[in-house]
PDB file of N, CA and C in Angstrom:
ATOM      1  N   UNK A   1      19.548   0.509  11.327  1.00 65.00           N
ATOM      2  CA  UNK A   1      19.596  -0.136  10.034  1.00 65.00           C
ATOM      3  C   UNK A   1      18.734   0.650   9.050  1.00 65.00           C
ATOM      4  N   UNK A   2      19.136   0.876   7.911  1.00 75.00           N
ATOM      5  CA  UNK A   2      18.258   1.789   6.774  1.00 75.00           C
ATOM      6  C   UNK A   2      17.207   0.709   6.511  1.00 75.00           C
ATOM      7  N   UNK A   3      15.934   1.319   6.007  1.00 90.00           N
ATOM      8  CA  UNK A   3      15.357   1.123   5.644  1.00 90.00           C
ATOM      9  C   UNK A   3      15.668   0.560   4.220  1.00 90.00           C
ATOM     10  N   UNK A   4      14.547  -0.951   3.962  1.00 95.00           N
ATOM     11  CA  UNK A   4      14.823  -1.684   2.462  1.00 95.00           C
ATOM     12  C   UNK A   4      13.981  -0.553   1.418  1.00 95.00           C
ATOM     13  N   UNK A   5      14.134  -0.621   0.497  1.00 96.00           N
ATOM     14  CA  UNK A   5      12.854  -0.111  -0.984  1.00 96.00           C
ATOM     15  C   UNK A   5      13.330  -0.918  -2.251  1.00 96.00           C
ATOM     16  N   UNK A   6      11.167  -1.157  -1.882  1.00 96.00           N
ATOM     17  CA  UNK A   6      10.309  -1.528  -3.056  1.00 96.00           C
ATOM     18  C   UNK A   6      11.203  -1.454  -4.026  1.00 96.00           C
ATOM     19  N   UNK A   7      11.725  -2.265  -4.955  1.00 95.00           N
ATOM     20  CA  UNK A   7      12.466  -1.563  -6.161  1.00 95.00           C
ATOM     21  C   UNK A   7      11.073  -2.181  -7.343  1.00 95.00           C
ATOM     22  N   UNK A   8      10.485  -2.835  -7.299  1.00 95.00           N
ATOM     23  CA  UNK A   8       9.669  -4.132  -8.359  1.00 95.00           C
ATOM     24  C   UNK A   8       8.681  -2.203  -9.205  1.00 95.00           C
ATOM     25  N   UNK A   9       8.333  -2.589 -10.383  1.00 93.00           N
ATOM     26  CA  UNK A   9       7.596  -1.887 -10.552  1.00 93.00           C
ATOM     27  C   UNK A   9       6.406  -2.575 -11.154  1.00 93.00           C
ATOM     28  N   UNK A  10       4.888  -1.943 -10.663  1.00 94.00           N
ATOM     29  CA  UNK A  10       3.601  -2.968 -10.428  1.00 94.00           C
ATOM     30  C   UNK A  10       3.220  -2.806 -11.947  1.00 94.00           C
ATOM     31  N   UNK A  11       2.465  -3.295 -12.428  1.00 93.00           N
ATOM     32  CA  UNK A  11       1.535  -2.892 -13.646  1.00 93.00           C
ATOM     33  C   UNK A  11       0.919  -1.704 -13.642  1.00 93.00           C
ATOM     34  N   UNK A  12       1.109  -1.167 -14.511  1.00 86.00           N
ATOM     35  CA  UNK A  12       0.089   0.384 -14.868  1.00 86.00           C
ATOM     36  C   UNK A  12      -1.309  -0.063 -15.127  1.00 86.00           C
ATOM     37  N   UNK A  13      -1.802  -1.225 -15.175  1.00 86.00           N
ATOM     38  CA  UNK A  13      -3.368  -0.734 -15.456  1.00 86.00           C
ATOM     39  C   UNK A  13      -3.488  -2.139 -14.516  1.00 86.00           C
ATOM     40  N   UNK A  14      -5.078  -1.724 -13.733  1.00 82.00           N
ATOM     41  CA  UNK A  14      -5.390  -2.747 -12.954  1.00 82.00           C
ATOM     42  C   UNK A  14      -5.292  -2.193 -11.258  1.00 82.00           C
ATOM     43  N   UNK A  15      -4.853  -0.920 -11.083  1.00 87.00           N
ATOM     44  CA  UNK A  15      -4.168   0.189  -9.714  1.00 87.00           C
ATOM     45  C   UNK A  15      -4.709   0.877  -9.523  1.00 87.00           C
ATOM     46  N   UNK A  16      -5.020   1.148  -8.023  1.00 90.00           N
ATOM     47  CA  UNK A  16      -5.771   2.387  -7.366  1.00 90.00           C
ATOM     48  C   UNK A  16      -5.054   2.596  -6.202  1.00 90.00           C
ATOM     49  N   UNK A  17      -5.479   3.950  -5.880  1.00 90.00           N
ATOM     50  CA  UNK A  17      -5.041   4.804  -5.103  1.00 90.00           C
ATOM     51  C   UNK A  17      -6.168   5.459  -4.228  1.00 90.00           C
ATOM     52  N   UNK A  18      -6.383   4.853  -2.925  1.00 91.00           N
ATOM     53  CA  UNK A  18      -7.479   5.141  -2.039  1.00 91.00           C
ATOM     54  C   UNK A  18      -6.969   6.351  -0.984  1.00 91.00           C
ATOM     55  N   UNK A  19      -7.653   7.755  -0.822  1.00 88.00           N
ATOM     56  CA  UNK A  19      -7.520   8.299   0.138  1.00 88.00           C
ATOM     57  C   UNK A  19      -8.288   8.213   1.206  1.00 88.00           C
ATOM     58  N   UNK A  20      -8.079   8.564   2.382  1.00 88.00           N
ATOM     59  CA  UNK A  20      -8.562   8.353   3.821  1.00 88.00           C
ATOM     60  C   UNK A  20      -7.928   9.670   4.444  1.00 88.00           C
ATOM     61  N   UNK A  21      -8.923  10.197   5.110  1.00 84.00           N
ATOM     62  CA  UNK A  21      -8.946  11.478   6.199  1.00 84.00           C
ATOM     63  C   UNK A  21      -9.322  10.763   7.427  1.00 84.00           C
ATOM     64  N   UNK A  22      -7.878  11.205   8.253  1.00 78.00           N
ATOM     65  CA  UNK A  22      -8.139  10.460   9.439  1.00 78.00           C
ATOM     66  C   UNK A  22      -8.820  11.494  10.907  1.00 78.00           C
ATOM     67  N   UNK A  23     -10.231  11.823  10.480  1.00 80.00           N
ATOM     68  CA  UNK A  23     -10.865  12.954  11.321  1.00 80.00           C
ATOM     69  C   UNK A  23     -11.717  11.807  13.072  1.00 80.00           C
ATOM     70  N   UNK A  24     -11.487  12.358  14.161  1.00 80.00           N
ATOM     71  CA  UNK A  24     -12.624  11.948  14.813  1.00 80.00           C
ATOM     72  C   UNK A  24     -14.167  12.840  14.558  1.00 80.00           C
ATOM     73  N   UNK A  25     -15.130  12.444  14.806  1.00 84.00           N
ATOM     74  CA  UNK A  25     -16.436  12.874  14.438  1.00 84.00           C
ATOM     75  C   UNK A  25     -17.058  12.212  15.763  1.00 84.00           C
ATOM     76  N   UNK A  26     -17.835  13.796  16.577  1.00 87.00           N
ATOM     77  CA  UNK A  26     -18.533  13.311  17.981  1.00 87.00           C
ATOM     78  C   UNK A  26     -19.815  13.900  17.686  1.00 87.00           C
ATOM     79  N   UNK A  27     -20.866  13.332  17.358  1.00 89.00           N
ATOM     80  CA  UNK A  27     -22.142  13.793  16.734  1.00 89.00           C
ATOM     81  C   UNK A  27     -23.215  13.749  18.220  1.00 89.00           C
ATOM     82  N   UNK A  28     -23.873  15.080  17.819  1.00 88.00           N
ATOM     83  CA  UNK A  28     -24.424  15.025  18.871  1.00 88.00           C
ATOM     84  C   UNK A  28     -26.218  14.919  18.944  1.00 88.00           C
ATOM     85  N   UNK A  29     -26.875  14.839  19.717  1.00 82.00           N
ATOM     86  CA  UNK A  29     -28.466  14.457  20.052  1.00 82.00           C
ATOM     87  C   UNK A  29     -28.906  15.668  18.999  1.00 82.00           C
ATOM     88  N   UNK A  30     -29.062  16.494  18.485  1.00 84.00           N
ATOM     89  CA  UNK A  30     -30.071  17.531  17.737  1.00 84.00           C
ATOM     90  C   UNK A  30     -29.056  17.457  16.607  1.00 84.00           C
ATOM     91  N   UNK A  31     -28.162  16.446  16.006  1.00 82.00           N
ATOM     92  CA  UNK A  31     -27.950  16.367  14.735  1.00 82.00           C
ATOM     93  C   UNK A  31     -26.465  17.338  14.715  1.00 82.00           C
ATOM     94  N   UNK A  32     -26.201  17.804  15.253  1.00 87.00           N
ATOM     95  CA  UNK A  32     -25.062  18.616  14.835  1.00 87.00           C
ATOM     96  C   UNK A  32     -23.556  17.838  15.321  1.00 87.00           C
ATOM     97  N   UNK A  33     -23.092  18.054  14.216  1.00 88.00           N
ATOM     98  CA  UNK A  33     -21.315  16.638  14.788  1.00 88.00           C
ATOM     99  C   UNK A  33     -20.442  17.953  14.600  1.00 88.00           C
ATOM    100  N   UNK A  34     -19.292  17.191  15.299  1.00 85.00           N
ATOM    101  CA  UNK A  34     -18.324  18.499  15.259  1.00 85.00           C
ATOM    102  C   UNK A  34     -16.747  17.373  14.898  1.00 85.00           C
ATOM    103  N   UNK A  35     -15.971  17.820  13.744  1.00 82.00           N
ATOM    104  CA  UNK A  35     -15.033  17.596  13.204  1.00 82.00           C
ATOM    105  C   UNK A  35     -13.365  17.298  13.732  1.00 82.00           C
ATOM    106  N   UNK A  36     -12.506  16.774  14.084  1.00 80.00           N
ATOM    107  CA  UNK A  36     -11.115  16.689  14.590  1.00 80.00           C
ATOM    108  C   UNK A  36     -10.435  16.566  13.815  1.00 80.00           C
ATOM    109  N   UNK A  37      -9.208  16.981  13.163  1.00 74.00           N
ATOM    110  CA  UNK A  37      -8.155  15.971  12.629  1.00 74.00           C
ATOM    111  C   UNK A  37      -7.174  15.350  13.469  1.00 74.00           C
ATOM    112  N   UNK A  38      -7.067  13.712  13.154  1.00 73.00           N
ATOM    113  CA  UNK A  38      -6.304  13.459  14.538  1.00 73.00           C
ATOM    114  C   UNK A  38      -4.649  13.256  14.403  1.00 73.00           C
ATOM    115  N   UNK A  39      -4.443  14.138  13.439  1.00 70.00           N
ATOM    116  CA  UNK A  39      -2.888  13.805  13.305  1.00 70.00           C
ATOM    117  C   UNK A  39      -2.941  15.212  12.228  1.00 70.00           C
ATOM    118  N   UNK A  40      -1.275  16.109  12.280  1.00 71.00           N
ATOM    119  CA  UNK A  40      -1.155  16.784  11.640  1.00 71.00           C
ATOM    120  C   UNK A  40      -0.893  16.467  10.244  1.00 71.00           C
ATOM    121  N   UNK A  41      -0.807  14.912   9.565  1.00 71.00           N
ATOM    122  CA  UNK A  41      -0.931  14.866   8.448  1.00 71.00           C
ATOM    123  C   UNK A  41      -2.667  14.022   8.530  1.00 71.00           C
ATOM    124  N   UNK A  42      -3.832  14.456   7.844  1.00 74.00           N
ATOM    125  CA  UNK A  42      -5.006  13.660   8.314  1.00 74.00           C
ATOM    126  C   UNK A  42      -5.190  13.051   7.191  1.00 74.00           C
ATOM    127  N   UNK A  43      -4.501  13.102   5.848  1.00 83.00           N
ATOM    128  CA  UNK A  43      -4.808  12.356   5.057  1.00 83.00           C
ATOM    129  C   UNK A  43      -3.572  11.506   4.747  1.00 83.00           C
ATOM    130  N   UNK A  44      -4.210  10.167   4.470  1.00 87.00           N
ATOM    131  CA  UNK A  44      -2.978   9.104   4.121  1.00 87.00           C
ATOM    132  C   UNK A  44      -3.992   8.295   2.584  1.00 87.00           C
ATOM    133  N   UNK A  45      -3.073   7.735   2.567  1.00 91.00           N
ATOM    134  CA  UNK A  45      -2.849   6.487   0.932  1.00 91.00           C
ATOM    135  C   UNK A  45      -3.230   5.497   1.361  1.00 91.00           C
ATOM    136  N   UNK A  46      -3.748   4.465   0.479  1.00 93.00           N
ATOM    137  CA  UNK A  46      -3.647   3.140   0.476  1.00 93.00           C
ATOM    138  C   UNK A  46      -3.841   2.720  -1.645  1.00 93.00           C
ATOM    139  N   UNK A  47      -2.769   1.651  -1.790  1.00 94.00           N
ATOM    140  CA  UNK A  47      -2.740   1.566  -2.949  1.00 94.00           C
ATOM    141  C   UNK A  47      -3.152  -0.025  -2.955  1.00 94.00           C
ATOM    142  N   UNK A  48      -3.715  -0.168  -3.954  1.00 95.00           N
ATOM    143  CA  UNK A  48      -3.980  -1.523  -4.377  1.00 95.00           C
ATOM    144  C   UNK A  48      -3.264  -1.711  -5.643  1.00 95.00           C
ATOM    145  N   UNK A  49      -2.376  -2.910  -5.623  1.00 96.00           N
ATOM    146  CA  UNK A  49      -1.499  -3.124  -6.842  1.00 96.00           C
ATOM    147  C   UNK A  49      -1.347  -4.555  -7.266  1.00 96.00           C
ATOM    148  N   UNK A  50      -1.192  -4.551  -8.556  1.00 96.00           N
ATOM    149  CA  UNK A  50      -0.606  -5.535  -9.066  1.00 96.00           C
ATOM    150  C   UNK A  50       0.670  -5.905 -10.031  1.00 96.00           C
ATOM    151  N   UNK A  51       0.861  -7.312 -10.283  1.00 96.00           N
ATOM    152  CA  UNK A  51       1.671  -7.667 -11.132  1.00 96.00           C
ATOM    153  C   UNK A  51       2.009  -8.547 -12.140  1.00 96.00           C
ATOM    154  N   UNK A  52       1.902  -8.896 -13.059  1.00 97.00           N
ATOM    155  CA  UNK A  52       1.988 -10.130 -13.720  1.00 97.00           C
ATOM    156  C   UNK A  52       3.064  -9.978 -14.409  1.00 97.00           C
ATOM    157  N   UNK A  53       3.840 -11.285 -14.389  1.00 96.00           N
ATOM    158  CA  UNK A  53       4.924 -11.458 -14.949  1.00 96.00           C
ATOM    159  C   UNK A  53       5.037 -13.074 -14.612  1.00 96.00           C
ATOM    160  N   UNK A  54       6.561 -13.502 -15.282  1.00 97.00           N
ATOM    161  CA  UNK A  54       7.517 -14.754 -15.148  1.00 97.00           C
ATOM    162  C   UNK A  54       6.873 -15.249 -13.510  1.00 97.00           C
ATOM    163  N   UNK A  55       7.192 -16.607 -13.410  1.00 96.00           N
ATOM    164  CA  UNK A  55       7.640 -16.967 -12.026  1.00 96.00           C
ATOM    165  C   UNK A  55       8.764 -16.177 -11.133  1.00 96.00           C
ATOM    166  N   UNK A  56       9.222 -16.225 -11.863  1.00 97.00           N
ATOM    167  CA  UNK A  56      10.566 -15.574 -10.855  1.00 97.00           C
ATOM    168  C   UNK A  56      10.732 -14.467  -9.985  1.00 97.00           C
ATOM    169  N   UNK A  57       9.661 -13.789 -11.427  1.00 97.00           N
ATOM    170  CA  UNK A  57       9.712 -11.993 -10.538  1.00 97.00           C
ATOM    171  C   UNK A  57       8.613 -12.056 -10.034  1.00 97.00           C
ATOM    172  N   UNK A  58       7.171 -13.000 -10.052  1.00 97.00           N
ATOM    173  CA  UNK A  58       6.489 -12.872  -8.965  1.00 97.00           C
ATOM    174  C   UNK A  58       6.764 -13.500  -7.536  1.00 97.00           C
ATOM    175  N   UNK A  59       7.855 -14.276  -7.356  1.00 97.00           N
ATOM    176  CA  UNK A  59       8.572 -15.151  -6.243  1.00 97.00           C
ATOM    177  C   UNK A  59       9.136 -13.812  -5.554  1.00 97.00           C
ATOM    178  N   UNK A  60      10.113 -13.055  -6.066  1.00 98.00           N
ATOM    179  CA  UNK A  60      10.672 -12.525  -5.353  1.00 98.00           C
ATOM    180  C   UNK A  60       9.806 -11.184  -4.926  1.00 98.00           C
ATOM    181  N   UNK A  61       9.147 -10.941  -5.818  1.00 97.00           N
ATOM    182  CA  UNK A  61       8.079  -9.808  -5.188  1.00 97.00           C
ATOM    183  C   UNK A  61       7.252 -10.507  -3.959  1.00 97.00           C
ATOM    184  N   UNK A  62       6.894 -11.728  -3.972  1.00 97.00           N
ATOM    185  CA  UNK A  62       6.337 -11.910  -2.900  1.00 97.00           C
ATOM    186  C   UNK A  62       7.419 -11.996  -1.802  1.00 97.00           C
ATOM    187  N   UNK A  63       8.276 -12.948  -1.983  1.00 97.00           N
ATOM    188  CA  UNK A  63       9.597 -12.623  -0.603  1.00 97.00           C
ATOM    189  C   UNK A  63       9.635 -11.635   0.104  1.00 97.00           C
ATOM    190  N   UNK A  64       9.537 -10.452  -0.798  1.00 97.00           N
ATOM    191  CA  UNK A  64       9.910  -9.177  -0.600  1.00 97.00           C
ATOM    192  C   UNK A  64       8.195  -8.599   0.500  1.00 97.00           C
ATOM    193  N   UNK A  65       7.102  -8.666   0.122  1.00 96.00           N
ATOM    194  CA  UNK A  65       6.300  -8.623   0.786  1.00 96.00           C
ATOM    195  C   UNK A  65       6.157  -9.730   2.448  1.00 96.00           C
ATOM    196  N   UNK A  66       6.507 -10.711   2.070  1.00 95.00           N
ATOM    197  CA  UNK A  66       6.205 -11.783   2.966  1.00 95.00           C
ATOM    198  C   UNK A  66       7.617 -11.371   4.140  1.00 95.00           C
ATOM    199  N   UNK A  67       8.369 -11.076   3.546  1.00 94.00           N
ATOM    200  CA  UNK A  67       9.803 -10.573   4.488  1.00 94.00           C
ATOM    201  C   UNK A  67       9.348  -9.552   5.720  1.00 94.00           C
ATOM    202  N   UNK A  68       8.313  -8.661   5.447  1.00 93.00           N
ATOM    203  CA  UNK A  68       7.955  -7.462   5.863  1.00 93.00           C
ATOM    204  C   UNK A  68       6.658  -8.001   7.084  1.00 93.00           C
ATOM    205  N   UNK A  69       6.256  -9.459   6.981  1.00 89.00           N
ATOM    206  CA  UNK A  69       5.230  -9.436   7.892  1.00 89.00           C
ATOM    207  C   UNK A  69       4.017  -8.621   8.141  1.00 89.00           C
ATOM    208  N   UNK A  70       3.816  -7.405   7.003  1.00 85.00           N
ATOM    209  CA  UNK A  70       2.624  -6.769   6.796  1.00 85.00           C
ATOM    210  C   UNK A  70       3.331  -5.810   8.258  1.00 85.00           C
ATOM    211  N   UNK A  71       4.027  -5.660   8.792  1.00 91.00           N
ATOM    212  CA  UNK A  71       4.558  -4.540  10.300  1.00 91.00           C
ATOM    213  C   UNK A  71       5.878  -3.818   9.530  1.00 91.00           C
ATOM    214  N   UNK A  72       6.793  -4.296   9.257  1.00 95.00           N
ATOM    215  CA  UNK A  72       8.244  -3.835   8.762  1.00 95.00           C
ATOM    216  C   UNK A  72       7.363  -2.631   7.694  1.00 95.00           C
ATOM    217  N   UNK A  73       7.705  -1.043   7.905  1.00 95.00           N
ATOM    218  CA  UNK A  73       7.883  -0.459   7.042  1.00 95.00           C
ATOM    219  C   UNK A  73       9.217  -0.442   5.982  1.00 95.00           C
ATOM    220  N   UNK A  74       8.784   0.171   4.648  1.00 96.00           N
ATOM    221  CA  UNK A  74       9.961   0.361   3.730  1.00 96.00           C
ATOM    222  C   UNK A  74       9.590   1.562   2.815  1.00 96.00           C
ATOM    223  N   UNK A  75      10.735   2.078   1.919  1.00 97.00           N
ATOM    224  CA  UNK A  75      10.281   2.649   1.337  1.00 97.00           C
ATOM    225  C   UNK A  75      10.010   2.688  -0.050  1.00 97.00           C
ATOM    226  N   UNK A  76       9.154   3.149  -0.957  1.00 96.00           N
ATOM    227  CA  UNK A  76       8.023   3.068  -2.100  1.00 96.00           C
ATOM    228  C   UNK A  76       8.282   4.444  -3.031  1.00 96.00           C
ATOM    229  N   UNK A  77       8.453   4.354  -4.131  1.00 94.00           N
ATOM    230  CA  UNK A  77       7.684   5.267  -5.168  1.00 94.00           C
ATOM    231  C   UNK A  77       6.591   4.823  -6.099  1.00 94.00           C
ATOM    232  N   UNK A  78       5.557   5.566  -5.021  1.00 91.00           N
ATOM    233  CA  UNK A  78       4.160   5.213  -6.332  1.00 91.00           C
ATOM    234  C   UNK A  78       4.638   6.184  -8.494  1.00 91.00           C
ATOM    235  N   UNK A  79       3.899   5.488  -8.817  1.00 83.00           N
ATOM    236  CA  UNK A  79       3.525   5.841 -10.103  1.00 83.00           C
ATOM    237  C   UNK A  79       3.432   7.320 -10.473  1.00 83.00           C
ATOM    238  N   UNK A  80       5.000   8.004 -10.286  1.00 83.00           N
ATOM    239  CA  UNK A  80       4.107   9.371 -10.803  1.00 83.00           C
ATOM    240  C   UNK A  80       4.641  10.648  -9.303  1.00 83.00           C
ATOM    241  N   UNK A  81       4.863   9.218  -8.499  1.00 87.00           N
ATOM    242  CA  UNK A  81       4.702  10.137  -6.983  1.00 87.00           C
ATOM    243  C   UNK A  81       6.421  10.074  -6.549  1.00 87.00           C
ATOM    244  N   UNK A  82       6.249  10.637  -5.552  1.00 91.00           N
ATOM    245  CA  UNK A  82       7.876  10.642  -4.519  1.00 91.00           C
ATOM    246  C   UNK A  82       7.782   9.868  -3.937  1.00 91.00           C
ATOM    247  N   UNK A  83       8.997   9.334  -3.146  1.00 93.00           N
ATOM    248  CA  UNK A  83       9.934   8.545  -2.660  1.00 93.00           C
ATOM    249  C   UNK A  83       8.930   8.470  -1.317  1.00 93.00           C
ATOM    250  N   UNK A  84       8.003   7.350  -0.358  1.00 92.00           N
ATOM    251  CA  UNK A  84       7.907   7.530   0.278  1.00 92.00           C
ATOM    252  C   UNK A  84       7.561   6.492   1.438  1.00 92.00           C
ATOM    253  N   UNK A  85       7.347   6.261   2.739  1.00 94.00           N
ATOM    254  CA  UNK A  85       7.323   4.842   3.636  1.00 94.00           C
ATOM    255  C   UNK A  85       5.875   4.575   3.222  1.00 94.00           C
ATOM    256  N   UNK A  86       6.004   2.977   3.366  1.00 96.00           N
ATOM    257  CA  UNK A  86       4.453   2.387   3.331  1.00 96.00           C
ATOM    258  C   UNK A  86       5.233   1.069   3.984  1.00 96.00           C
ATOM    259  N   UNK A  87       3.793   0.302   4.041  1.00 96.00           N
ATOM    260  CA  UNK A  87       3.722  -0.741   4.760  1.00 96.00           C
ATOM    261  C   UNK A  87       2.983  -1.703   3.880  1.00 96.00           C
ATOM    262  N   UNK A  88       3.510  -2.811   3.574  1.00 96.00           N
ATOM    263  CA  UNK A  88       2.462  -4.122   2.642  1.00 96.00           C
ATOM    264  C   UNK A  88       1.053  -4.077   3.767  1.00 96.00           C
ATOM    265  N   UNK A  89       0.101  -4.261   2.864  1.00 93.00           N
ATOM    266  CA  UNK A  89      -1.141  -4.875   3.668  1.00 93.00           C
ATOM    267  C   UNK A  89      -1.151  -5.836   4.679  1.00 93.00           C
ATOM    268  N   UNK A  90      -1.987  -6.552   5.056  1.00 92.00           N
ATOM    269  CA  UNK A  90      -2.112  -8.086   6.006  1.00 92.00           C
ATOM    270  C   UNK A  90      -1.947  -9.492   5.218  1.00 92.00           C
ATOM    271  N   UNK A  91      -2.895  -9.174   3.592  1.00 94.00           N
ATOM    272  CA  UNK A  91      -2.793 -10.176   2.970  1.00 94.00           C
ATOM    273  C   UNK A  91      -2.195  -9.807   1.224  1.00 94.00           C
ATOM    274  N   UNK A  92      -1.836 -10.505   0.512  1.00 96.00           N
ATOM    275  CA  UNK A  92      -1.724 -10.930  -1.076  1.00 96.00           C
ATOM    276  C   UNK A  92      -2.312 -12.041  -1.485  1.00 96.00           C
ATOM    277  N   UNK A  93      -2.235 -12.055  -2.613  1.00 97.00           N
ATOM    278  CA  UNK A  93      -2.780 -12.909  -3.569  1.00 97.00           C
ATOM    279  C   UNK A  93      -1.913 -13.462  -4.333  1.00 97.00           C
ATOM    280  N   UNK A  94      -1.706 -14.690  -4.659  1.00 97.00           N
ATOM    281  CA  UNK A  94      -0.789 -15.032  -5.860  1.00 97.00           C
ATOM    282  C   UNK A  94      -1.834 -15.985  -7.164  1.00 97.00           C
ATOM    283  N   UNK A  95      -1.507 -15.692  -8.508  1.00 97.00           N
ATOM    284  CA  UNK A  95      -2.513 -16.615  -9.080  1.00 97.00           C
ATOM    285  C   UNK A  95      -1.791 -16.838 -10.181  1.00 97.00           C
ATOM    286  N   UNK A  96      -2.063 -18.381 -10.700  1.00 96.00           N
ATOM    287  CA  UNK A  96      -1.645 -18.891 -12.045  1.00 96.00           C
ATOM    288  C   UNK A  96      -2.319 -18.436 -13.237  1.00 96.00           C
ATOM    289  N   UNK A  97      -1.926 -17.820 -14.046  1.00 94.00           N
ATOM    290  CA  UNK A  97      -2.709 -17.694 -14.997  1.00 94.00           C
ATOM    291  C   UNK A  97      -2.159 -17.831 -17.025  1.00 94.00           C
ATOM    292  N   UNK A  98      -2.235 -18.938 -16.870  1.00 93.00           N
ATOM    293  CA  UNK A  98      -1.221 -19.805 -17.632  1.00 93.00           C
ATOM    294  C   UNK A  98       0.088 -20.119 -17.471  1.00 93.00           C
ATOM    295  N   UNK A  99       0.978 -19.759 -18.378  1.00 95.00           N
ATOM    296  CA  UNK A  99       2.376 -19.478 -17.838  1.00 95.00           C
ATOM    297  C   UNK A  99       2.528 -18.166 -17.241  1.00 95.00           C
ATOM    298  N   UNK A 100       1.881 -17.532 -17.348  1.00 97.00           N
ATOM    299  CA  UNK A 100       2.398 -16.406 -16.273  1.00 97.00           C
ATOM    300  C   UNK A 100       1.236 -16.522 -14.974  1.00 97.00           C
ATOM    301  N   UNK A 101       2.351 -15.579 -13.577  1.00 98.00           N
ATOM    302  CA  UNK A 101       1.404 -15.241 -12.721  1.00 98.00           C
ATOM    303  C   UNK A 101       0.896 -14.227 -12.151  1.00 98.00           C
ATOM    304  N   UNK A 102       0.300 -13.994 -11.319  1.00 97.00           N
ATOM    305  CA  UNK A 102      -0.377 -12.444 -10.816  1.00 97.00           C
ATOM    306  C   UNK A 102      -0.410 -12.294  -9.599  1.00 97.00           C
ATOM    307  N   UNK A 103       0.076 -11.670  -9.294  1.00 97.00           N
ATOM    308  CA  UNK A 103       0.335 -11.247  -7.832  1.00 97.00           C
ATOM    309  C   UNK A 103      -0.352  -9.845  -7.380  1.00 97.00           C
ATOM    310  N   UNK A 104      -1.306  -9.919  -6.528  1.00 97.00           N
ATOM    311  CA  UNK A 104      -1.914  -8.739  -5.755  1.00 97.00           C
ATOM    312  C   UNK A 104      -1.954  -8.421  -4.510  1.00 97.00           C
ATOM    313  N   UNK A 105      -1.815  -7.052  -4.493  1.00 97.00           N
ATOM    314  CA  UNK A 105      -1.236  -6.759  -2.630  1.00 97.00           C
ATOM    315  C   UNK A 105      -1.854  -5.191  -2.593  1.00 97.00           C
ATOM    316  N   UNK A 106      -1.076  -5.258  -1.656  1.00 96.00           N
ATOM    317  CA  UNK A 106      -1.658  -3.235  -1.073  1.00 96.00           C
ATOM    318  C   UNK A 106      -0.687  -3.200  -0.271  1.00 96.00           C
ATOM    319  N   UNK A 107      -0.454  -1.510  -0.396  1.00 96.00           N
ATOM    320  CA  UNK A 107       0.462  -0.772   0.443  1.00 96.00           C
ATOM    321  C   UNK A 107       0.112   0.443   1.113  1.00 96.00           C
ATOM    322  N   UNK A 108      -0.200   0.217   2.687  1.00 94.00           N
ATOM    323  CA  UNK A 108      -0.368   1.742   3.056  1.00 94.00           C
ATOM    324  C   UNK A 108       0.741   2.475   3.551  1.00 94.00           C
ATOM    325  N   UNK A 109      -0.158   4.115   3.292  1.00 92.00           N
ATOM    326  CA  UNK A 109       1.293   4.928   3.669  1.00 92.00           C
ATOM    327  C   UNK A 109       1.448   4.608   5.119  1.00 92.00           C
ATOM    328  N   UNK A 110       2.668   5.142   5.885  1.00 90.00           N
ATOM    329  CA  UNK A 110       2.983   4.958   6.953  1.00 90.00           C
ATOM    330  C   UNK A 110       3.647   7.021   7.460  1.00 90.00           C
ATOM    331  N   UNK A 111       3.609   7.178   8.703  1.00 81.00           N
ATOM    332  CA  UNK A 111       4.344   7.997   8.855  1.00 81.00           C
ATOM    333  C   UNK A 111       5.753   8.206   9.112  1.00 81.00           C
ATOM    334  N   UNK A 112       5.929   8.780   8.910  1.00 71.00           N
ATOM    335  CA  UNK A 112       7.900   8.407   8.845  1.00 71.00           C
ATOM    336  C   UNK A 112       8.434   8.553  10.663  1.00 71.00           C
TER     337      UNK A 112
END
């Protein structure tokens, strides 16, 4: 079965983009550590995003997260970036904030 994609696009201001190097580090008794990368890609993403809008389009943006169980990869174009797999976080946020609402989540990359 193909993979679903993200189509929603998040708010431009209020977004970050966290890198992570995924190195082991075995440090030893007289101070000296010695470096690994543990995967041939060692750096990955994690984005923190949001959204505010209508009810409606924050309903289905959450569906769309909540569908995925935080395990189901899909695929994503960040802001700027290429076409690529991530995974929703563990948790979101949903909040009232008058008539409109706000919805916050995260997406890490995944390997394909």
């Amino acid at each position: 079965m193909p993979k679903r994609t993200f189509e929603f696009v998040p708010d431009l201001d209020g977004n970050s983009t966290k890198h992570k190097f995924a190195v082991r580090t075995v440090k030893f008794g007289d101070g000296y550590e010695q470096r690994q990368a543990l995967s041939l890609r060692p750096k990955m993403r994690t984005w923190e995003l949001q959204k505010t809008g209508e009810k409606e389009e924050i309903d289905a943006i959450e569906a769309f997260i909540a569908s995925t169980n935080g395990v189901e990869s899909f695929h994503w174009t960040p802001p700027g970036g290429e076409k690529l797999l991530v995974k929703a976080g563990e948790e979101y946020t949903v909040k009232n904030i008058g008539r409109l609402y706000r919805i916050s989540w995260q997406f890490e990359e995944v390997l394909a």
